[in-house]
Amino acid sequence: METASASASASASPWARPAQIRPRSARPPCASPFARADWQTACAAILATNSNSPSAAPPPRVNGGYHSNAKPALADHASLDLDLVPVSNLPRPLSITDLSPAPMHGNQLRVAYQGVPGAYSEAAAAKAYPSCDAIPCDQFEVAFQAVELWIADRAVLPVENSLGGSIHRNYDLLLRHRLHIVGEVQLPVHHCLLALPGVRKELLTRVISHPQALAQCELTLNAMGLNVAREAFDDTAGAAEHVAAAGLRDTAAIASARAADLYGLQILADGIQDDSGNVTRFVMLAREPIIPRTDRPFKTSIVFAHDREGTSVLFKVLSAFAFRDISLTKIESRPHRHRPIRLVDDANVGTAKHFEYMFYIDFQASMAEVRAQNALSEIQEFTSFLRVLGSYPMDMTPWDTASASTISNDITDDSSRSS
């Protein structure tokens, strides 16, 4: 009886609220919104329920409030309490832009390098990614972390020099971090002797620069008759910056011509490297690898270790490449940080200690080639650890000692236009 009287009173009042339509099963808070078909079905049920309602009805209520812009089709029906969840209140999926800080200068690619502006690494970054937003880092590891933390999109770091050899620090960092090699760039090194304006070579008492730069210019400095002390500095451009900032009139720096322009120094001598074939090889690092191809020359870098005795494992690795006519461009050994020494007990000769090494190899082949895949499959059978650091296009540009100064001029022009 109570139900019948309630229904009668509800139909008698034109402003009565009909029973709310709810889903049959309760939806959890994290459930997805209704599909369009569910929404249309719910609307059809509402219209059918209120087909006999008076025309003078208030606008439908959404989430407890009246919607002022209701459509006429729904405005003619009784008050509706749909309790809908606004789309604007739903959680938005995370995207890359949420994890990556916005670039400071438009949408340029952000490239991290070690050193200060004017360093050769900055010129290498400009050659690898023209018009990029170069980000200087004070240490090699900071450049790795900048890419891993989405502060930078790429990193360009040196791994070897034609005169000074390998940069061992970066080989160790390649193994420690999970970045991928996506390219390489070879940059001719063009050293200059820089000093404050008005300083003559006869007044110099010392020359500062990176240790490799000092070694690469040793013979030329002696031929110039400079009886000066030579002191190591963190990097070449940093040495030029220090001379300019401290106003050292008895000190010269070995750096690039761009460093002279940036820090207001004069060039006392140009091209003072002992060997004109002084080239540094840089690798380009990214968070994700690139897809290897076969339409252009590719290079692949790997690192492996073994836990067996003797040198036969290294011989087998080299044989796997030689059998498939794959050329090696580099082989480097580094101490195994977690297992630097291996003890071997022999009843006849006693206990022997062997150093354990990680081996880095670069070979000229793409991982898209079957021969490269078969070679690594064979190597994996007798190594305890194998990792592909990257398969990437080779830098096929010819070595030209004048190209370094050209790149420096391009960087200067880009900087002047942006300012």
C-alpha positions as MATLAB code, in Angstrom:
seq = 'METASASASASASPWARPAQIRPRSARPPCASPFARADWQTACAAILATNSNSPSAAPPPRVNGGYHSNAKPALADHASLDLDLVPVSNLPRPLSITDLSPAPMHGNQLRVAYQGVPGAYSEAAAAKAYPSCDAIPCDQFEVAFQAVELWIADRAVLPVENSLGGSIHRNYDLLLRHRLHIVGEVQLPVHHCLLALPGVRKELLTRVISHPQALAQCELTLNAMGLNVAREAFDDTAGAAEHVAAAGLRDTAAIASARAADLYGLQILADGIQDDSGNVTRFVMLAREPIIPRTDRPFKTSIVFAHDREGTSVLFKVLSAFAFRDISLTKIESRPHRHRPIRLVDDANVGTAKHFEYMFYIDFQASMAEVRAQNALSEIQEFTSFLRVLGSYPMDMTPWDTASASTISNDITDDSSRSS';
ca = [
       0.000    0.000    0.000;
       2.796    2.375    0.796;
       4.337    1.754   -2.618;
       1.072    2.439   -4.438;
       0.423    5.694   -2.575;
       3.960    6.866   -3.194;
       3.588    6.201   -6.935;
       0.301    8.072   -7.050;
       1.686   11.118   -5.297;
       4.720   11.130   -7.563;
       2.598   11.122  -10.718;
       0.390   13.901   -9.348;
       3.250   16.349   -8.911;
       4.848   17.687  -12.138;
       8.186   18.289  -10.310;
       8.456   14.852   -8.829;
      11.784   13.093   -9.284;
      11.574    9.703  -10.983;
      13.534    6.803   -9.682;
      17.211    7.073  -10.602;
      18.522    4.612  -13.138;
      21.653    2.897  -11.901;
      23.777    0.171  -13.455;
      22.890   -3.281  -12.248;
      26.371   -3.950  -10.922;
      28.339   -1.396   -8.975;
      31.281   -0.017  -10.935;
      34.567    0.329   -9.090;
      36.068    3.816   -8.961;
      38.891    2.808  -11.332;
      36.494    1.369  -13.951;
      36.438    2.923  -17.419;
      33.573    5.303  -18.402;
      30.408    4.017  -20.107;
      30.762    3.124  -23.737;
      28.698    5.081  -26.248;
      26.270    2.137  -26.678;
      25.655    2.005  -22.906;
      24.993    5.729  -22.838;
      22.435    5.514  -25.666;
      20.679    2.591  -23.967;
      20.428    4.533  -20.694;
      18.998    7.592  -22.473;
      16.427    5.469  -24.295;
      15.282    3.953  -20.998;
      14.933    7.391  -19.423;
      12.864    8.710  -22.301;
      10.601    5.641  -22.242;
      10.045    5.978  -18.484;
       9.088    9.659  -18.746;
       7.102    9.608  -21.975;
       3.896   10.602  -20.100;
       5.478   13.382  -18.019;
       4.180   17.025  -18.354;
       5.951   19.297  -20.778;
       6.681   21.955  -18.160;
       9.634   20.167  -16.642;
      12.824   21.610  -15.217;
      16.105   21.082  -17.048;
      17.912   17.810  -16.398;
      20.259   17.646  -13.429;
      23.806   16.469  -13.960;
      25.812   15.642  -10.877;
      23.283   17.377   -8.671;
      23.246   20.675  -10.641;
      21.075   22.062  -13.429;
      22.662   22.361  -16.846;
      21.806   25.718  -18.402;
      22.637   24.640  -21.948;
      20.420   21.570  -22.047;
      19.185   20.472  -25.472;
      15.460   20.853  -26.170;
      15.064   17.101  -26.664;
      15.877   16.501  -23.020;
      14.469   19.733  -21.616;
      10.926   18.526  -22.261;
      11.249   15.623  -19.859;
      11.183   15.278  -16.123;
      14.097   16.099  -13.866;
      16.907   13.650  -14.424;
      19.645   12.927  -11.921;
      22.145   11.027  -14.038;
      25.109   11.339  -11.628;
      27.551   11.366  -14.522;
      31.287   11.775  -14.028;
      32.630   14.738  -16.050;
      35.290   13.731  -18.547;
      37.528   16.547  -17.303;
      37.717   14.864  -13.880;
      38.956   11.536  -15.209;
      42.663   10.768  -14.777;
      44.709   11.516  -17.890;
      47.240    8.906  -19.061;
      50.890    9.844  -18.645;
      52.765   10.735  -21.790;
      56.371   11.404  -22.672;
      55.809   15.118  -22.186;
      54.970   14.470  -18.523;
      58.326   12.798  -17.977;
      60.450   15.078  -20.106;
      61.078   18.730  -19.251;
      60.149   21.061  -22.070;
      63.084   22.334  -24.159;
      64.261   25.784  -23.237;
      64.501   26.937  -26.865;
      61.571   25.600  -28.848;
      61.475   21.994  -30.005;
      65.168   21.535  -30.737;
      66.851   18.246  -29.975;
      68.681   18.505  -26.655;
      72.175   17.019  -26.824;
      74.429   16.636  -23.773;
      78.212   16.831  -24.025;
      81.089   16.987  -21.579;
      82.874   20.295  -21.171;
      82.048   23.972  -21.495;
      81.038   25.940  -24.599;
      83.890   25.907  -27.066;
      84.886   22.304  -26.344;
      85.515   19.879  -29.183;
      82.624   17.807  -27.869;
      80.316   20.735  -28.575;
      81.572   20.816  -32.171;
      80.978   17.052  -32.411;
      77.417   17.515  -31.137;
      76.829   20.196  -33.768;
      78.167   17.909  -36.488;
      76.021   14.988  -35.317;
      72.852   17.049  -34.767;
      72.930   20.390  -36.593;
      70.921   23.181  -34.942;
      70.596   21.169  -31.720;
      70.314   22.630  -28.253;
      73.702   21.678  -26.785;
      73.774   21.077  -23.016;
      77.240   21.279  -21.378;
      78.000   18.838  -18.548;
      80.926   18.982  -16.169;
      81.517   15.200  -16.186;
      81.018   12.293  -18.560;
      78.697   10.535  -16.124;
      76.509   13.629  -15.857;
      75.949   13.463  -19.620;
      74.850    9.814  -19.294;
      72.468   10.700  -16.475;
      71.072   13.691  -18.353;
      69.791   11.356  -21.075;
      68.530    8.747  -18.611;
      66.587   11.398  -16.650;
      65.057   12.913  -19.817;
      66.901   16.197  -19.341;
      68.572   15.587  -22.706;
      67.492   13.572  -25.731;
      70.980   12.491  -26.834;
      74.556   12.532  -25.618;
      77.676   12.868  -27.764;
      80.801   11.597  -26.001;
      84.349   10.724  -27.144;
      85.526    7.127  -27.040;
      88.879    7.211  -28.843;
      91.457    9.478  -30.430;
      93.741    8.592  -33.303;
      96.805    9.697  -31.289;
      95.829    9.383  -27.634;
      93.932    6.091  -27.900;
      90.782    5.097  -26.037;
      88.931    7.145  -23.437;
      88.578    4.326  -20.921;
      86.198    6.190  -18.656;
      83.463    6.232  -21.271;
      83.901    2.542  -22.051;
      83.297    1.782  -18.391;
      80.242    4.060  -18.342;
      78.802    2.369  -21.430;
      78.707   -0.864  -19.465;
      77.348    0.734  -16.295;
      74.475    2.593  -17.950;
      71.734    1.280  -20.230;
      72.006    3.780  -23.077;
      72.354    2.658  -26.682;
      74.814    3.781  -29.340;
      72.773    5.185  -32.233;
      75.549    6.757  -34.313;
      79.125    7.945  -34.500;
      80.881   11.081  -35.650;
      84.568   11.634  -36.336;
      85.906   15.122  -35.709;
      89.347   16.417  -36.775;
      91.084   18.157  -33.878;
      92.579   21.571  -34.673;
      94.525   22.937  -31.707;
      95.393   26.614  -31.212;
      97.600   28.385  -28.677;
      95.454   31.034  -26.982;
      96.350   33.927  -24.662;
      94.960   37.255  -23.505;
      95.049   40.098  -26.049;
      98.433   41.822  -26.160;
     100.380   38.921  -24.615;
     103.482   37.814  -26.528;
     104.777   34.267  -26.623;
     108.028   35.351  -24.986;
     106.144   36.348  -21.821;
     104.548   32.937  -21.259;
     105.651   30.799  -18.322;
     103.127   27.958  -18.576;
     100.622   26.317  -20.892;
      97.471   24.605  -19.601;
      95.085   22.229  -21.361;
      93.698   18.721  -21.303;
      96.465   16.095  -20.838;
      95.850   14.622  -24.293;
      95.979   18.061  -25.909;
      99.306   18.762  -24.208;
     100.703   15.446  -25.445;
      99.408   16.058  -28.973;
     101.211   19.422  -29.189;
     104.424   18.593  -27.354;
     106.749   18.563  -30.355;
     105.314   21.759  -31.810;
     105.682   23.615  -28.511;
     109.319   22.544  -28.310;
     109.931   23.660  -31.894;
     108.465   27.071  -31.066;
     111.139   27.477  -28.391;
     108.667   27.845  -25.563;
     110.378   27.002  -22.285;
     107.158   26.787  -20.294;
     105.638   24.548  -17.678;
     102.784   22.386  -18.886;
      99.892   21.796  -16.535;
      96.868   19.551  -17.022;
      93.337   20.938  -16.941;
      89.915   19.311  -17.056;
      89.279   20.138  -20.709;
      90.581   22.386  -23.467;
      87.780   24.956  -23.501;
      87.786   25.039  -19.705;
      91.470   25.971  -19.797;
      90.716   28.871  -22.153;
      87.862   30.013  -19.924;
      90.168   29.929  -16.882;
      92.824   32.070  -18.565;
      90.229   34.669  -19.550;
      88.355   34.689  -16.231;
      91.476   34.911  -14.083;
      93.260   37.393  -16.377;
      96.417   35.265  -16.527;
      98.900   37.151  -18.713;
     101.676   34.628  -18.195;
      99.570   31.589  -19.150;
      98.379   30.260  -22.488;
      95.797   27.586  -23.217;
      95.557   24.967  -25.934;
      91.996   24.942  -27.250;
      89.892   25.491  -30.345;
      89.480   28.656  -32.357;
      85.855   28.842  -31.194;
      87.054   28.968  -27.583;
      89.140   32.021  -28.493;
      86.061   33.761  -29.900;
      83.895   32.858  -26.911;
      86.331   33.998  -24.217;
      87.960   36.955  -25.944;
      91.415   35.447  -26.409;
      93.878   35.940  -29.212;
      95.373   33.093  -31.236;
      99.148   33.086  -30.842;
      99.633   30.009  -33.033;
      97.166   28.107  -35.204;
      97.226   24.366  -35.911;
      99.860   23.390  -33.357;
      98.974   19.668  -33.226;
     101.956   17.450  -34.006;
     100.015   15.258  -36.418;
      97.552   16.613  -38.940;
      95.676   13.288  -38.788;
      94.471   13.994  -35.268;
      90.870   12.762  -35.204;
      88.574   11.998  -32.282;
      85.731    9.527  -32.610;
      82.510   10.301  -30.743;
      79.459    8.096  -30.202;
      75.868    9.302  -30.076;
      73.824    7.820  -27.217;
      70.060    7.545  -26.780;
      67.561    5.857  -24.495;
      66.257    3.605  -27.264;
      68.188    1.782  -30.003;
      67.618    2.416  -33.678;
      66.428   -0.183  -36.153;
      69.469   -1.576  -38.020;
      69.412   -1.422  -41.803;
      71.352   -2.861  -44.708;
      71.096   -0.038  -47.251;
      74.189    1.745  -45.930;
      77.390    0.796  -44.046;
      76.682   -0.030  -40.415;
      78.900   -0.678  -37.425;
      78.014   -2.763  -34.373;
      79.585   -2.489  -30.905;
      79.487   -5.349  -28.397;
      80.999   -6.197  -25.019;
      81.498   -9.703  -23.653;
      83.205  -11.632  -20.887;
      84.101  -15.282  -20.329;
      84.639  -17.416  -17.258;
      86.778  -20.120  -18.800;
      90.495  -20.620  -18.560;
      93.003  -19.875  -21.271;
      92.922  -17.618  -24.290;
      90.964  -19.993  -26.500;
      87.704  -18.092  -25.910;
      89.072  -14.901  -27.426;
      90.412  -16.907  -30.349;
      86.978  -18.452  -30.898;
      85.345  -15.018  -30.838;
      87.722  -13.681  -33.457;
      87.256  -16.820  -35.535;
      83.488  -16.337  -35.541;
      83.992  -12.998  -37.277;
      86.802  -14.124  -39.566;
      84.828  -17.168  -40.774;
      82.012  -14.835  -41.944;
      84.346  -12.226  -43.440;
      83.341   -9.547  -40.909;
      85.988   -6.875  -40.399;
      86.830   -5.672  -36.907;
      87.569   -1.969  -36.446;
      88.434   -2.039  -32.745;
      89.111   -4.412  -29.865;
      89.570   -3.114  -26.348;
      89.981   -4.892  -23.021;
      88.988   -3.458  -19.663;
      89.318   -5.019  -16.193;
      86.294   -6.939  -14.955;
      85.171   -4.701  -12.076;
      83.275   -7.402  -10.192;
      85.824  -10.167  -10.802;
      89.227   -8.518  -11.331;
      91.260  -11.632  -10.364;
      90.672  -15.325  -10.974;
      92.552  -17.923   -8.922;
      93.579  -21.197  -10.543;
      94.811  -24.048   -8.364;
      97.221  -26.551   -9.883;
      98.672  -29.417   -7.838;
     101.943  -29.257   -9.771;
     102.686  -25.531   -9.994;
     100.555  -24.143   -7.134;
      98.047  -21.280   -7.256;
      98.078  -18.852  -10.172;
      96.351  -15.492  -10.399;
      94.839  -14.340  -13.676;
      93.357  -10.946  -14.433;
      89.768  -10.994  -15.680;
      88.798   -8.676  -18.536;
      85.769   -7.390  -20.410;
      86.288   -7.180  -24.164;
      84.826   -4.433  -26.336;
      84.650   -5.063  -30.070;
      83.471   -2.931  -32.988;
      82.808   -4.699  -36.291;
      81.611   -3.540  -39.685;
      78.228   -5.185  -40.106;
      74.607   -4.444  -39.312;
      72.572   -6.539  -36.920;
      70.041   -6.760  -39.729;
      72.509   -8.978  -41.621;
      72.233  -12.715  -41.161;
      76.004  -13.141  -40.910;
      76.160  -10.767  -37.943;
      73.292  -12.542  -36.216;
      74.945  -15.936  -36.737;
      78.284  -14.640  -35.477;
      76.780  -13.378  -32.218;
      74.773  -16.565  -31.830;
      77.995  -18.555  -32.018;
      79.827  -16.203  -29.651;
      77.061  -16.480  -27.093;
      77.687  -20.212  -26.767;
      81.123  -19.826  -25.154;
      80.839  -16.444  -23.359;
      79.342  -15.854  -19.944;
      78.164  -12.336  -20.795;
      77.334  -10.681  -24.112;
      75.684   -7.330  -24.724;
      75.097   -5.370  -27.914;
      75.866   -1.717  -27.191;
      74.417   -0.578  -30.505;
      74.179   -1.128  -34.236;
      74.420    2.219  -36.007;
      75.428    3.947  -39.273;
      79.113    4.552  -39.820;
      80.447    8.072  -40.248;
      81.605    8.044  -43.861;
      82.557   11.730  -44.126;
      86.174   12.248  -45.237;
      88.684   13.509  -42.721;
      89.406   17.136  -43.424;
      91.415   19.230  -40.993;
      89.569   22.326  -42.181;
      86.172   20.907  -41.299;
      86.715   21.462  -37.583;
      87.051   25.208  -38.032;
      84.064   25.188  -40.388;
      81.905   23.530  -37.747;
      83.098   26.055  -35.163;
      82.074   28.899  -37.456;
      78.655   27.300  -37.944;
      78.167   27.080  -34.178;
      79.138   30.735  -33.804;
      76.677   31.747  -36.514;
      73.863   29.752  -34.882;
      74.625   31.306  -31.504;
      74.578   34.842  -32.920;
      71.269   34.218  -34.702;
      69.643   32.811  -31.548;
      70.797   35.742  -29.477;
];
